[in-house]
PDB file of N, CA and C in Angstrom:
ATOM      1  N   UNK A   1      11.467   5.452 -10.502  1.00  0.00           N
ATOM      2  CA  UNK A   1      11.482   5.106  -9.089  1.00  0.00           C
ATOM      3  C   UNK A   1      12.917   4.804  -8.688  1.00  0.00           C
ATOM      4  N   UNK A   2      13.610   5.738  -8.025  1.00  0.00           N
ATOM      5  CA  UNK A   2      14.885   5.172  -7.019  1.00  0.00           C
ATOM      6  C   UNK A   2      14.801   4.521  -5.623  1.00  0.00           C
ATOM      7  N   UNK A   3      15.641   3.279  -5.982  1.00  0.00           N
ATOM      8  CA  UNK A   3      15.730   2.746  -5.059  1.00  0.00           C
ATOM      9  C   UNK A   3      16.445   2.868  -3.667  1.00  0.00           C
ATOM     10  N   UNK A   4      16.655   2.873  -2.553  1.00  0.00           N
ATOM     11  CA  UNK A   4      17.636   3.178  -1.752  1.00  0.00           C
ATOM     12  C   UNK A   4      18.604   1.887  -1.700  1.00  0.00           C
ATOM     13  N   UNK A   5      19.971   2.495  -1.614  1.00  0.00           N
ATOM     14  CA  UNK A   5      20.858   1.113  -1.446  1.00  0.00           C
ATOM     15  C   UNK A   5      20.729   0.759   0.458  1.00  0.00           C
ATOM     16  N   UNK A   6      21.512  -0.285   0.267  1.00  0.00           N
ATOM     17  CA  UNK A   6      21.266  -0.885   1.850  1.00  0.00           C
ATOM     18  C   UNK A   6      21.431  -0.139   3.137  1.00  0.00           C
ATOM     19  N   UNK A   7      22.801   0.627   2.898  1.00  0.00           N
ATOM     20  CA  UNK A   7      22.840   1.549   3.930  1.00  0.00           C
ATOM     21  C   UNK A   7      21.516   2.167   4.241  1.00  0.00           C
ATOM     22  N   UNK A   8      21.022   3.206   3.516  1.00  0.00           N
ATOM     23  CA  UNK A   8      19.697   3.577   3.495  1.00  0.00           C
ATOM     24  C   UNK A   8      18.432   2.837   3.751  1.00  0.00           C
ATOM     25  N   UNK A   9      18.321   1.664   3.745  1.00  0.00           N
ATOM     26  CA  UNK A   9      17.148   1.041   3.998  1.00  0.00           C
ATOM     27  C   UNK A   9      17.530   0.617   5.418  1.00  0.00           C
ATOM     28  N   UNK A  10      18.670   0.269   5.921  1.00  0.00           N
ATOM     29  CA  UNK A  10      18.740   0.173   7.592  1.00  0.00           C
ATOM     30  C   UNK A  10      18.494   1.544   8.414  1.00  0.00           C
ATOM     31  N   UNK A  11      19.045   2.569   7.489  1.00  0.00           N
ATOM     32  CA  UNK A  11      19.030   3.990   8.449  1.00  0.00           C
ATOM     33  C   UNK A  11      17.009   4.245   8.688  1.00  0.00           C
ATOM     34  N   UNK A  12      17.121   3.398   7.273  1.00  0.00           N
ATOM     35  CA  UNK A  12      15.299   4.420   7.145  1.00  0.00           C
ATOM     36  C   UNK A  12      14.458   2.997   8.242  1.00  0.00           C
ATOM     37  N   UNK A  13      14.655   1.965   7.699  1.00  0.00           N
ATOM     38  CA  UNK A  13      14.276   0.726   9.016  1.00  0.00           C
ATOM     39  C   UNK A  13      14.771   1.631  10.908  1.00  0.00           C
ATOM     40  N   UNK A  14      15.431   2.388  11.015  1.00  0.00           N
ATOM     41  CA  UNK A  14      15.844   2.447  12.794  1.00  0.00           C
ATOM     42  C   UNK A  14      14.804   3.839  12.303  1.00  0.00           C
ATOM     43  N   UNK A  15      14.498   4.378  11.965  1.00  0.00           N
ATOM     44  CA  UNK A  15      13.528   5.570  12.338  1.00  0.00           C
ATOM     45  C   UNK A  15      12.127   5.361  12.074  1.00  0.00           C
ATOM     46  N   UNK A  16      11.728   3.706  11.560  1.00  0.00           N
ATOM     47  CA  UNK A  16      10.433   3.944  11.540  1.00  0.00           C
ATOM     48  C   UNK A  16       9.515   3.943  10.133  1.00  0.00           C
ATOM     49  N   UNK A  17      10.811   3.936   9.012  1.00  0.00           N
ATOM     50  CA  UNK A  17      10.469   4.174   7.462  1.00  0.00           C
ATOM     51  C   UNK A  17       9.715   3.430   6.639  1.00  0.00           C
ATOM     52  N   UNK A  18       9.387   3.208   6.383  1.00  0.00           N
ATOM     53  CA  UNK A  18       8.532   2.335   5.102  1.00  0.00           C
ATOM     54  C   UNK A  18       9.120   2.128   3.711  1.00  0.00           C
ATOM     55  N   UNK A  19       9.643   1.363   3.494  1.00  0.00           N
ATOM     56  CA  UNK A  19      10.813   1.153   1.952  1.00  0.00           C
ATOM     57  C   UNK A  19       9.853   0.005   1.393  1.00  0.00           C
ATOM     58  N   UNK A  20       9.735   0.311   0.172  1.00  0.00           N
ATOM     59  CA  UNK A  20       9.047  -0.316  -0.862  1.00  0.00           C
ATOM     60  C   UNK A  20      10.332  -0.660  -1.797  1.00  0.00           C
ATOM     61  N   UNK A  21      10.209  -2.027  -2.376  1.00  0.00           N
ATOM     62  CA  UNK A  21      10.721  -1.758  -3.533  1.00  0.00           C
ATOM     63  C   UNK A  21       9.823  -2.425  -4.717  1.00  0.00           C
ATOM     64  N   UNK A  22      10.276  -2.068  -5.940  1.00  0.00           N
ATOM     65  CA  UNK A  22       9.417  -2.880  -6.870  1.00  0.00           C
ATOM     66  C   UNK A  22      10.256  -4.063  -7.848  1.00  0.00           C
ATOM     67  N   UNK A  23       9.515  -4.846  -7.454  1.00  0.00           N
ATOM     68  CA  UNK A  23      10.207  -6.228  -8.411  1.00  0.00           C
ATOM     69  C   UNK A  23       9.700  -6.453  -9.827  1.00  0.00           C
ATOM     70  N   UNK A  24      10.013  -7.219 -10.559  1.00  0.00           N
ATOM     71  CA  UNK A  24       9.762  -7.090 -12.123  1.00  0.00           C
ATOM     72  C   UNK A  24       9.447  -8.947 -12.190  1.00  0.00           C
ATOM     73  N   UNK A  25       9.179  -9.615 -11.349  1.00  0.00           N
ATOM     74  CA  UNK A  25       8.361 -10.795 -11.798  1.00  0.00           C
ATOM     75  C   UNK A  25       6.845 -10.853 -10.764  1.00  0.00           C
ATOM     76  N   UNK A  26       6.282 -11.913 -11.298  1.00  0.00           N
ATOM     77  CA  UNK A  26       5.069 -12.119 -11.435  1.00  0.00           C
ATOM     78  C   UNK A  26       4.956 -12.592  -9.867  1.00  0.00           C
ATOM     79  N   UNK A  27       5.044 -14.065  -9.682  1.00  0.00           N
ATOM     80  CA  UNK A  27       4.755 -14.662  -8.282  1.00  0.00           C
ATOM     81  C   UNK A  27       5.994 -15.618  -7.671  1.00  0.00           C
ATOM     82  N   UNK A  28       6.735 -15.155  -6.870  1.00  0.00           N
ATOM     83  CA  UNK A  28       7.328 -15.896  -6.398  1.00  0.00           C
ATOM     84  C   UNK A  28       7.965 -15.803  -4.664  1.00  0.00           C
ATOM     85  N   UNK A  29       8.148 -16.642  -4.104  1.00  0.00           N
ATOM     86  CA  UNK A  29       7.886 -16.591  -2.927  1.00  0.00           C
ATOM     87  C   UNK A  29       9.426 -16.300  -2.101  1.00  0.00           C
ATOM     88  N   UNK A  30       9.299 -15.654  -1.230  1.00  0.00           N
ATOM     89  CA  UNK A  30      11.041 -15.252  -0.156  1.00  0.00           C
ATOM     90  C   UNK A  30      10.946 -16.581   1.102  1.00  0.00           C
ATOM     91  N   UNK A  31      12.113 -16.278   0.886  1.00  0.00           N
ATOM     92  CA  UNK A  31      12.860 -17.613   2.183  1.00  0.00           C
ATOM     93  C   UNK A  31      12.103 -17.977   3.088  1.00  0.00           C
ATOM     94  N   UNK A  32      10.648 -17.619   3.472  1.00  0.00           N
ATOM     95  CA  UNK A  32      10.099 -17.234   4.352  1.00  0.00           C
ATOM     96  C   UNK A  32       8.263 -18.717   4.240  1.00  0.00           C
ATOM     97  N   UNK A  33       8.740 -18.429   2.994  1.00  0.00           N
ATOM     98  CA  UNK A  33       7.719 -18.758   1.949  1.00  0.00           C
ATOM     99  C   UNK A  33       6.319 -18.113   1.673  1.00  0.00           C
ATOM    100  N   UNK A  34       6.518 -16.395   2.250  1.00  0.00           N
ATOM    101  CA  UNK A  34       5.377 -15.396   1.558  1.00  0.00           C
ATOM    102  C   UNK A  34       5.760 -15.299   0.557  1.00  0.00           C
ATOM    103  N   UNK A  35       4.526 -14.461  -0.291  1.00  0.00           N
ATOM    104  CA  UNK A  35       4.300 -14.045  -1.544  1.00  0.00           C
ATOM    105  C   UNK A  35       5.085 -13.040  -1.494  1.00  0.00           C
ATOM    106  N   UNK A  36       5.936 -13.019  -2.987  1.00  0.00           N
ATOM    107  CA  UNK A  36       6.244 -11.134  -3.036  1.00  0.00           C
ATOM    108  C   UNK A  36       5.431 -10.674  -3.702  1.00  0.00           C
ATOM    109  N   UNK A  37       5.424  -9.894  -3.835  1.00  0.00           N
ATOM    110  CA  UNK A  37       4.414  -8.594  -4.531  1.00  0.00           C
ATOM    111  C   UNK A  37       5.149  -8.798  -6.344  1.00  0.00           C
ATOM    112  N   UNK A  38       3.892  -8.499  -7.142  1.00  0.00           N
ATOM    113  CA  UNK A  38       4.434  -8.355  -8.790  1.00  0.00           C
ATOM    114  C   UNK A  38       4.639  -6.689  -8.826  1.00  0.00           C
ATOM    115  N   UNK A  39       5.101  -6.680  -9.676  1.00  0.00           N
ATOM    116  CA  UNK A  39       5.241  -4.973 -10.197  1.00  0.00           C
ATOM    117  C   UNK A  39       4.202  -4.346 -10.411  1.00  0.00           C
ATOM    118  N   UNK A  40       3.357  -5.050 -11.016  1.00  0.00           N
ATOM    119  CA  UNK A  40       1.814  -4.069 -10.672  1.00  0.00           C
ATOM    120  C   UNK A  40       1.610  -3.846  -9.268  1.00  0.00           C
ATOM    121  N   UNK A  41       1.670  -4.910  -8.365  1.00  0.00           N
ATOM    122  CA  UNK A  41       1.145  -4.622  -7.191  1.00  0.00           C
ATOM    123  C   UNK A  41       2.213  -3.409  -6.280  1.00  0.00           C
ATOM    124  N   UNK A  42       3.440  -3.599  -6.793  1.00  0.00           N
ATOM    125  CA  UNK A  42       4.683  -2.611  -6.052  1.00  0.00           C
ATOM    126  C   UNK A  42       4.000  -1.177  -6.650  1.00  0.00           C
ATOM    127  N   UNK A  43       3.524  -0.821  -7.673  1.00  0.00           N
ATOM    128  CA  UNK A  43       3.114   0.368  -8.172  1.00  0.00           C
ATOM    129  C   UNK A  43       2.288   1.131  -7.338  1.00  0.00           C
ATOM    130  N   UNK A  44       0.860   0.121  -7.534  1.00  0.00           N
ATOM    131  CA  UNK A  44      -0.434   0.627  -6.925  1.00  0.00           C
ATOM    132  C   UNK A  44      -0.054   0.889  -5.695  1.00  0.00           C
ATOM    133  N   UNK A  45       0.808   0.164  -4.773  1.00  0.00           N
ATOM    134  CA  UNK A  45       1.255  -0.003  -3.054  1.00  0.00           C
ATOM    135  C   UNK A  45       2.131   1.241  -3.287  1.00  0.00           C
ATOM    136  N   UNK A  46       2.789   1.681  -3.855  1.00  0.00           N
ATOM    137  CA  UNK A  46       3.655   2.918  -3.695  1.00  0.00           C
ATOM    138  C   UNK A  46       2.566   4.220  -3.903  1.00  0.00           C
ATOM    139  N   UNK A  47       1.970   4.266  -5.125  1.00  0.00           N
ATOM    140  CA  UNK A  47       0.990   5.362  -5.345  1.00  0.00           C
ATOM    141  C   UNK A  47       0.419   5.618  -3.963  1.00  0.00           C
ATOM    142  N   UNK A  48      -0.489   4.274  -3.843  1.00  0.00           N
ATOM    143  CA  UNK A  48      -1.776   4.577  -2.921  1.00  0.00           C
ATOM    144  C   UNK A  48      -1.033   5.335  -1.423  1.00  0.00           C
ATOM    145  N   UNK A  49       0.484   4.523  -0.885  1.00  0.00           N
ATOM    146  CA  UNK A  49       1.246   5.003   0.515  1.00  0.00           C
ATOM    147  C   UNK A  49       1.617   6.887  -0.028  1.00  0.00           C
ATOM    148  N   UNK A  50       2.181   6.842  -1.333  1.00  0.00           N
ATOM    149  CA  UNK A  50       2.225   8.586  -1.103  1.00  0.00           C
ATOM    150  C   UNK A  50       1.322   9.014  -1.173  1.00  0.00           C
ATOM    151  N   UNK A  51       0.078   9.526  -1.899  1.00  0.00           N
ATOM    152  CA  UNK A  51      -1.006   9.962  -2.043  1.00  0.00           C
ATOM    153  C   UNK A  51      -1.938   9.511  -0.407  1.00  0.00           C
ATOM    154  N   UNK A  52      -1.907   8.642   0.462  1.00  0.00           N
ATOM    155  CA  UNK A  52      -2.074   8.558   2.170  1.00  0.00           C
ATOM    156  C   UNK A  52      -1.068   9.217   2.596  1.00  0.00           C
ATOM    157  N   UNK A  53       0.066   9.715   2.348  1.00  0.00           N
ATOM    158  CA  UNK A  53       1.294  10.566   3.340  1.00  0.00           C
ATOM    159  C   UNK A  53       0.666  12.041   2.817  1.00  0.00           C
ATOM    160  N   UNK A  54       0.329  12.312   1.140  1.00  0.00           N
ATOM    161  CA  UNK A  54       0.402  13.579   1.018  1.00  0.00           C
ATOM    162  C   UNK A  54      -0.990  13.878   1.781  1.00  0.00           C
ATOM    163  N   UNK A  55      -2.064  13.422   2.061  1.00  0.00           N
ATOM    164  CA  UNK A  55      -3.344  13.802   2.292  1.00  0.00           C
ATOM    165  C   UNK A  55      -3.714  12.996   3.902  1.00  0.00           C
ATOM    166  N   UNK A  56      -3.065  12.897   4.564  1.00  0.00           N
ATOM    167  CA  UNK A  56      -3.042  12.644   5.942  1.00  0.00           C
ATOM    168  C   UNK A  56      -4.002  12.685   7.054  1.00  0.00           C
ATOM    169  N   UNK A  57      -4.626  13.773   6.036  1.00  0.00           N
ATOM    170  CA  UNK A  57      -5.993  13.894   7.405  1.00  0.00           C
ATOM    171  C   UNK A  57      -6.918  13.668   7.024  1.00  0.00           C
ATOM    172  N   UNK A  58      -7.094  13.303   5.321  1.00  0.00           N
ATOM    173  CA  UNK A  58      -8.384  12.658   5.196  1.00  0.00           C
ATOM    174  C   UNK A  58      -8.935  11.379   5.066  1.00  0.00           C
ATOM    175  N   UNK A  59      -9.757  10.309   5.177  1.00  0.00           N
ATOM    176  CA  UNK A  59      -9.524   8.688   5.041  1.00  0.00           C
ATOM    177  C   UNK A  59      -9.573   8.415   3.871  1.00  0.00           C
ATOM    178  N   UNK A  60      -9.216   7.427   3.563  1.00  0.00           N
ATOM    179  CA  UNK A  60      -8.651   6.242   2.117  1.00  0.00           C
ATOM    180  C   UNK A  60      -9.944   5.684   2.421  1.00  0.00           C
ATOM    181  N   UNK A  61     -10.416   5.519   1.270  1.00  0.00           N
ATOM    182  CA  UNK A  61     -11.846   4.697   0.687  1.00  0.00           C
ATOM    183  C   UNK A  61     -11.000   3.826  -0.545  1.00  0.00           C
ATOM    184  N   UNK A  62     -12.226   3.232  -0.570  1.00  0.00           N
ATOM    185  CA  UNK A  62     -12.138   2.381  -1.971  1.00  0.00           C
ATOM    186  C   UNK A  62     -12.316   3.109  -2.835  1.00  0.00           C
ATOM    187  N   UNK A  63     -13.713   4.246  -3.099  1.00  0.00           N
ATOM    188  CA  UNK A  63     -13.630   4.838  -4.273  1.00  0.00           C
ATOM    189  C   UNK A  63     -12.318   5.964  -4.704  1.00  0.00           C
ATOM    190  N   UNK A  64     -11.627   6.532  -3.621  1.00  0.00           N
ATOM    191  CA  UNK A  64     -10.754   7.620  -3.499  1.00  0.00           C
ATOM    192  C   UNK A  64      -9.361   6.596  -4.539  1.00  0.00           C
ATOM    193  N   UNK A  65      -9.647   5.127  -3.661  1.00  0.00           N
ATOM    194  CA  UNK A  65      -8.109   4.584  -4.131  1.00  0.00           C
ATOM    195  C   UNK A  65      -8.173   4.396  -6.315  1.00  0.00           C
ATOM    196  N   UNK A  66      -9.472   3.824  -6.543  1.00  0.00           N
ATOM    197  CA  UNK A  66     -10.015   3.823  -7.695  1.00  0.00           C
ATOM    198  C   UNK A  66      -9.866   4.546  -8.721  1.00  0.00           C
ATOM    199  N   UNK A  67     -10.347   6.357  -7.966  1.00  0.00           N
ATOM    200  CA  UNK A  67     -10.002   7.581  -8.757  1.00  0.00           C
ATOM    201  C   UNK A  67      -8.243   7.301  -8.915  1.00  0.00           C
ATOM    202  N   UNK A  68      -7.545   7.582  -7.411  1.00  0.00           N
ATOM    203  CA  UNK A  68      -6.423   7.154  -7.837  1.00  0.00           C
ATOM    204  C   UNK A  68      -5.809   6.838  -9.106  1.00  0.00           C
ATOM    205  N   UNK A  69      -5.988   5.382  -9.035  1.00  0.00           N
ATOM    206  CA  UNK A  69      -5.558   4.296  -9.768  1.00  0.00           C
ATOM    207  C   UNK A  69      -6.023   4.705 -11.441  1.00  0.00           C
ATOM    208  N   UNK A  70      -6.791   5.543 -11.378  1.00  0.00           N
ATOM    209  CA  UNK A  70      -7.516   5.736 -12.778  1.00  0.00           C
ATOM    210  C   UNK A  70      -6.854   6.706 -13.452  1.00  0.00           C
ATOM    211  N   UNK A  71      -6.183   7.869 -12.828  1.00  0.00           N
ATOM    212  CA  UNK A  71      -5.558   9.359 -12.779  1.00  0.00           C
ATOM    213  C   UNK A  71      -4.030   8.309 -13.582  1.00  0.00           C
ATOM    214  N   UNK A  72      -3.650   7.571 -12.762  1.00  0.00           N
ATOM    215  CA  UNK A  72      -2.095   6.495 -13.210  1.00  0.00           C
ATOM    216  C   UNK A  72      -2.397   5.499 -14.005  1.00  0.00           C
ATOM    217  N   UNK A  73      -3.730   5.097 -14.908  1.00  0.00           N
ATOM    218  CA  UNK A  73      -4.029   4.706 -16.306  1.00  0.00           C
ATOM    219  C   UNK A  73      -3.579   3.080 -15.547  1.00  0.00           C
ATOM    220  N   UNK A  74      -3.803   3.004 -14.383  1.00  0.00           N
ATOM    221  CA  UNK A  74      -4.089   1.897 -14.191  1.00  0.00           C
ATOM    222  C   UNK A  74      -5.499   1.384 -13.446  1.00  0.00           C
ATOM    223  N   UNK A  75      -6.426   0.254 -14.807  1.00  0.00           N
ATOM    224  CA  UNK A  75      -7.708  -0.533 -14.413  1.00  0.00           C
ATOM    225  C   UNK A  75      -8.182  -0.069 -13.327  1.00  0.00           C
ATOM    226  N   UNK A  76      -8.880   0.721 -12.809  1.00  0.00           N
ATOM    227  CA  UNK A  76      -8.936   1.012 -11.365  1.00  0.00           C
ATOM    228  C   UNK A  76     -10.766  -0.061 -10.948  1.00  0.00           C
ATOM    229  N   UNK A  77     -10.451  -1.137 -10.631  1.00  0.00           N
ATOM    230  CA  UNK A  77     -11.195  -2.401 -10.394  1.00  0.00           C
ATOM    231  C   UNK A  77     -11.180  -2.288  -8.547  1.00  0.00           C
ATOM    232  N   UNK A  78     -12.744  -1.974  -8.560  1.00  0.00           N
ATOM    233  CA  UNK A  78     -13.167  -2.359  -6.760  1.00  0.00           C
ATOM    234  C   UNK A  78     -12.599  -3.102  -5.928  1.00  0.00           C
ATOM    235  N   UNK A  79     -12.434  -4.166  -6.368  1.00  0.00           N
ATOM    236  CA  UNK A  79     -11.878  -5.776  -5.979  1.00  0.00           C
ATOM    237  C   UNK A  79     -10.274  -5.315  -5.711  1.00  0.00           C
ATOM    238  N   UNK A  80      -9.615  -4.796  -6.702  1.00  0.00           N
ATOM    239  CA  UNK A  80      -8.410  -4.077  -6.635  1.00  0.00           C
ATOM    240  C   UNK A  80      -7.883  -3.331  -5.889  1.00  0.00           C
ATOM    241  N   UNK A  81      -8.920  -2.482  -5.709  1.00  0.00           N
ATOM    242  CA  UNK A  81      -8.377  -1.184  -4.607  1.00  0.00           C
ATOM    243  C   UNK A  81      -8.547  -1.842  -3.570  1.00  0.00           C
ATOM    244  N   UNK A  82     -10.201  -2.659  -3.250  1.00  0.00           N
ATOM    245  CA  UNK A  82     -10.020  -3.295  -1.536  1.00  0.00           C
ATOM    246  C   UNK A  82      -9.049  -4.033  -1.338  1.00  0.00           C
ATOM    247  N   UNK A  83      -8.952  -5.036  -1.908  1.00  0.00           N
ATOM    248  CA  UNK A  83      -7.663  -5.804  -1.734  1.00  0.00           C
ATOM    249  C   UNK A  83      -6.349  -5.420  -1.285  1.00  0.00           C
ATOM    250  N   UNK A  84      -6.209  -4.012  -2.021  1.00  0.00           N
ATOM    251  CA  UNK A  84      -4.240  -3.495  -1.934  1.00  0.00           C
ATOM    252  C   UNK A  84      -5.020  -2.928  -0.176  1.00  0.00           C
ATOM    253  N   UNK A  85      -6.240  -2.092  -0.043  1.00  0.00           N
ATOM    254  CA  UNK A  85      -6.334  -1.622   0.878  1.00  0.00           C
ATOM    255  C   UNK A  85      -5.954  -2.524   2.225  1.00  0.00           C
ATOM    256  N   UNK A  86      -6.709  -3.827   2.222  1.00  0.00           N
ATOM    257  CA  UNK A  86      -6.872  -4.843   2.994  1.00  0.00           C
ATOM    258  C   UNK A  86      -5.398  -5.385   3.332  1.00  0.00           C
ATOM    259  N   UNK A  87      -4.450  -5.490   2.214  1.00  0.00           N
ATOM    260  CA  UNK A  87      -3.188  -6.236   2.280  1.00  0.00           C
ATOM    261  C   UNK A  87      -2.404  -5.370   3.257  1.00  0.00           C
ATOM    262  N   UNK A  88      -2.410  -3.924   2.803  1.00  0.00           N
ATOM    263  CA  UNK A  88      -1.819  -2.654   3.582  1.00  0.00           C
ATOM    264  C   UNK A  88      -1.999  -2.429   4.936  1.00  0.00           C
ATOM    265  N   UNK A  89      -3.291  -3.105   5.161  1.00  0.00           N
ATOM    266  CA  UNK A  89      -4.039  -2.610   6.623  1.00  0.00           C
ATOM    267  C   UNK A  89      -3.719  -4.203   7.462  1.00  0.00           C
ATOM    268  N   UNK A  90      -3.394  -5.024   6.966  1.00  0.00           N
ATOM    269  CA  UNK A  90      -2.990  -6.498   7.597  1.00  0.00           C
ATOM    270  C   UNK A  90      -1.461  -6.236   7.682  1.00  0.00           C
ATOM    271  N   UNK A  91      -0.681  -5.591   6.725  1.00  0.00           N
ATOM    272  CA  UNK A  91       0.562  -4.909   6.927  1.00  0.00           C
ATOM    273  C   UNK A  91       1.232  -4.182   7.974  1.00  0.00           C
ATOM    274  N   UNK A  92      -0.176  -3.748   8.785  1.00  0.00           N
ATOM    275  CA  UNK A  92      -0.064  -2.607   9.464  1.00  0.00           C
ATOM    276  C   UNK A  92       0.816  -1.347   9.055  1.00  0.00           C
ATOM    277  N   UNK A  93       0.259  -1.004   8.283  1.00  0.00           N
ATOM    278  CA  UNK A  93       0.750   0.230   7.166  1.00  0.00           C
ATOM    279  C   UNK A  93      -0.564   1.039   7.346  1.00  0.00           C
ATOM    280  N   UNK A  94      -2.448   0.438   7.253  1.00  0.00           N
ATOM    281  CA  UNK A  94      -3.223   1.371   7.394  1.00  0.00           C
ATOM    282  C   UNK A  94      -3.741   1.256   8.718  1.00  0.00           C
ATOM    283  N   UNK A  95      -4.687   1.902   8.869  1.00  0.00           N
ATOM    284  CA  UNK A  95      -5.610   1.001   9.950  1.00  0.00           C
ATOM    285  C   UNK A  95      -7.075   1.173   9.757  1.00  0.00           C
ATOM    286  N   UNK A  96      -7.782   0.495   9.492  1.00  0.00           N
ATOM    287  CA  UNK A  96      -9.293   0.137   9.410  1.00  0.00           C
ATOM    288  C   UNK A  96     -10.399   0.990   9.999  1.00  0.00           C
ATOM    289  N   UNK A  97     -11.249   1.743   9.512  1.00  0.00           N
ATOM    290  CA  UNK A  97     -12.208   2.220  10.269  1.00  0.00           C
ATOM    291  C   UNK A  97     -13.864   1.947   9.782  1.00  0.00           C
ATOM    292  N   UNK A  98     -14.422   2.197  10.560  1.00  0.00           N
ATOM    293  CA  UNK A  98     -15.975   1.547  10.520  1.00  0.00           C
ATOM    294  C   UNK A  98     -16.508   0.066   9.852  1.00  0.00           C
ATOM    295  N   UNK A  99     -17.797   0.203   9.733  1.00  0.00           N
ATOM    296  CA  UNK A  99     -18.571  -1.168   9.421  1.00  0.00           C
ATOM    297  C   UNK A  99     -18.002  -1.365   7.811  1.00  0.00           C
ATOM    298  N   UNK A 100     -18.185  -2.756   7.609  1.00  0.00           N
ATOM    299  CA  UNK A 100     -17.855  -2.909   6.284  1.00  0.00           C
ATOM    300  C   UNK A 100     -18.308  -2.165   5.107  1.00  0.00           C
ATOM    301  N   UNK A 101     -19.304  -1.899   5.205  1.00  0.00           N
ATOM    302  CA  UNK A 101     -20.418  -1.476   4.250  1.00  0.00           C
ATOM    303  C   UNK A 101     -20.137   0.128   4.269  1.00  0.00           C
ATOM    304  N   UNK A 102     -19.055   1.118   4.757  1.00  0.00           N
ATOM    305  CA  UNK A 102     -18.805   2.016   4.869  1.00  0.00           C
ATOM    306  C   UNK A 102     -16.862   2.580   5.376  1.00  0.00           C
ATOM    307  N   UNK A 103     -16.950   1.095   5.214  1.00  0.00           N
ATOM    308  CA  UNK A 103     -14.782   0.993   5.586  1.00  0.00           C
ATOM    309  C   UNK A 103     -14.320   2.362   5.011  1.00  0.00           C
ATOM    310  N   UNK A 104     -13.249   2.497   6.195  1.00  0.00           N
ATOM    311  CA  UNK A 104     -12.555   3.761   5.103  1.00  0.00           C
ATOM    312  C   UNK A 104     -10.948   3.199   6.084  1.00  0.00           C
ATOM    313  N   UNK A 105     -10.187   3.747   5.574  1.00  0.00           N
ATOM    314  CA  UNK A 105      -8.859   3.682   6.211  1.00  0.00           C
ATOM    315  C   UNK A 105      -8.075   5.157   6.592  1.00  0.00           C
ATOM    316  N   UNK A 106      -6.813   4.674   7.453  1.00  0.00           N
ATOM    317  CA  UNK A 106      -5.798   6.041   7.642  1.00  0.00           C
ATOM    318  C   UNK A 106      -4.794   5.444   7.688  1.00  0.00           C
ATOM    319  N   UNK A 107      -3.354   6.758   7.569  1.00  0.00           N
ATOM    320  CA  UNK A 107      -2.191   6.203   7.366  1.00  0.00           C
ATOM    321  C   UNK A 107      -1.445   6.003   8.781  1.00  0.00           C
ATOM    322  N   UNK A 108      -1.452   4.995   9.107  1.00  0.00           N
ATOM    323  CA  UNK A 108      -1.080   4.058  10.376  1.00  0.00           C
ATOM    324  C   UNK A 108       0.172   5.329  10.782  1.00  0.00           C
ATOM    325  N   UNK A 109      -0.008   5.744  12.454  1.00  0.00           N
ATOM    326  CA  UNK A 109       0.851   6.799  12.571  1.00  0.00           C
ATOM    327  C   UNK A 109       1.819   5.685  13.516  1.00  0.00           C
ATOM    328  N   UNK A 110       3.172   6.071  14.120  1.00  0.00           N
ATOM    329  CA  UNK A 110       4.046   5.704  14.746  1.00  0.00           C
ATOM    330  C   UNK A 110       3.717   5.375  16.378  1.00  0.00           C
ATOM    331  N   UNK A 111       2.896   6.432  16.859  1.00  0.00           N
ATOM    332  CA  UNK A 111       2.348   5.802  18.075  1.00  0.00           C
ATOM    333  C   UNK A 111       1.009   5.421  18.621  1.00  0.00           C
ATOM    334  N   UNK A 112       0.318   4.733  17.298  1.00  0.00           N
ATOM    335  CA  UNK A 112      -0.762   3.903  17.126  1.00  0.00           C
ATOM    336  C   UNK A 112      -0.700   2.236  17.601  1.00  0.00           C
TER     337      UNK A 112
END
């Protein structure tokens, strides 16, 4: 995974970009006093955003994110996938569709 240096993360911030990075500890909190994300969670959040950019027109489920997660030999746990889904979609990164009992998501477009 390359990272972008700063220049690049302001150019890609004024058009709209989405920059992930991944950190290498567990739980600890920014100036802010949110959570950052662990490196597992920077993984699954990077997979699941390309695999929603490459497939665009179809919705993100829980079971879709699961297969996912299973294909990258990582635990692919229900609880897991809703969760990254849920965190993403409070992010406003996805956006939410139907009743619970049938949720699916999409990849949050620019003039949504």
């Amino acid at each position: 995974l390359m990272l972008p240096d700063a220049a690049q993360v302001e150019a890609a911030a004024g058009r709209g970009t989405v920059v992930l990075e991944q950190v290498s500890y567990a739980r600890c909190r920014d100036q802010q006093g949110a959570w950052l994300v662990t490196g597992n969670q920077a993984r699954r959040t990077d997979a699941l955003l390309s695999e929603a950019h490459r497939n665009s027109d179809g919705p993100i489920t829980t079971g879709s994110v699961m297969r996912l997660y299973g294909r990258l030999g990582i635990a692919p746990k229900r609880a897991t996938a809703r969760g990254d889904l849920k965190t993403l979609a409070r992010q406003g990164l996805l956006t939410e569709h139907g009743p619970s009992h049938q949720r699916h998501y999409a990849l949050r477009t620019t003039h949504q």
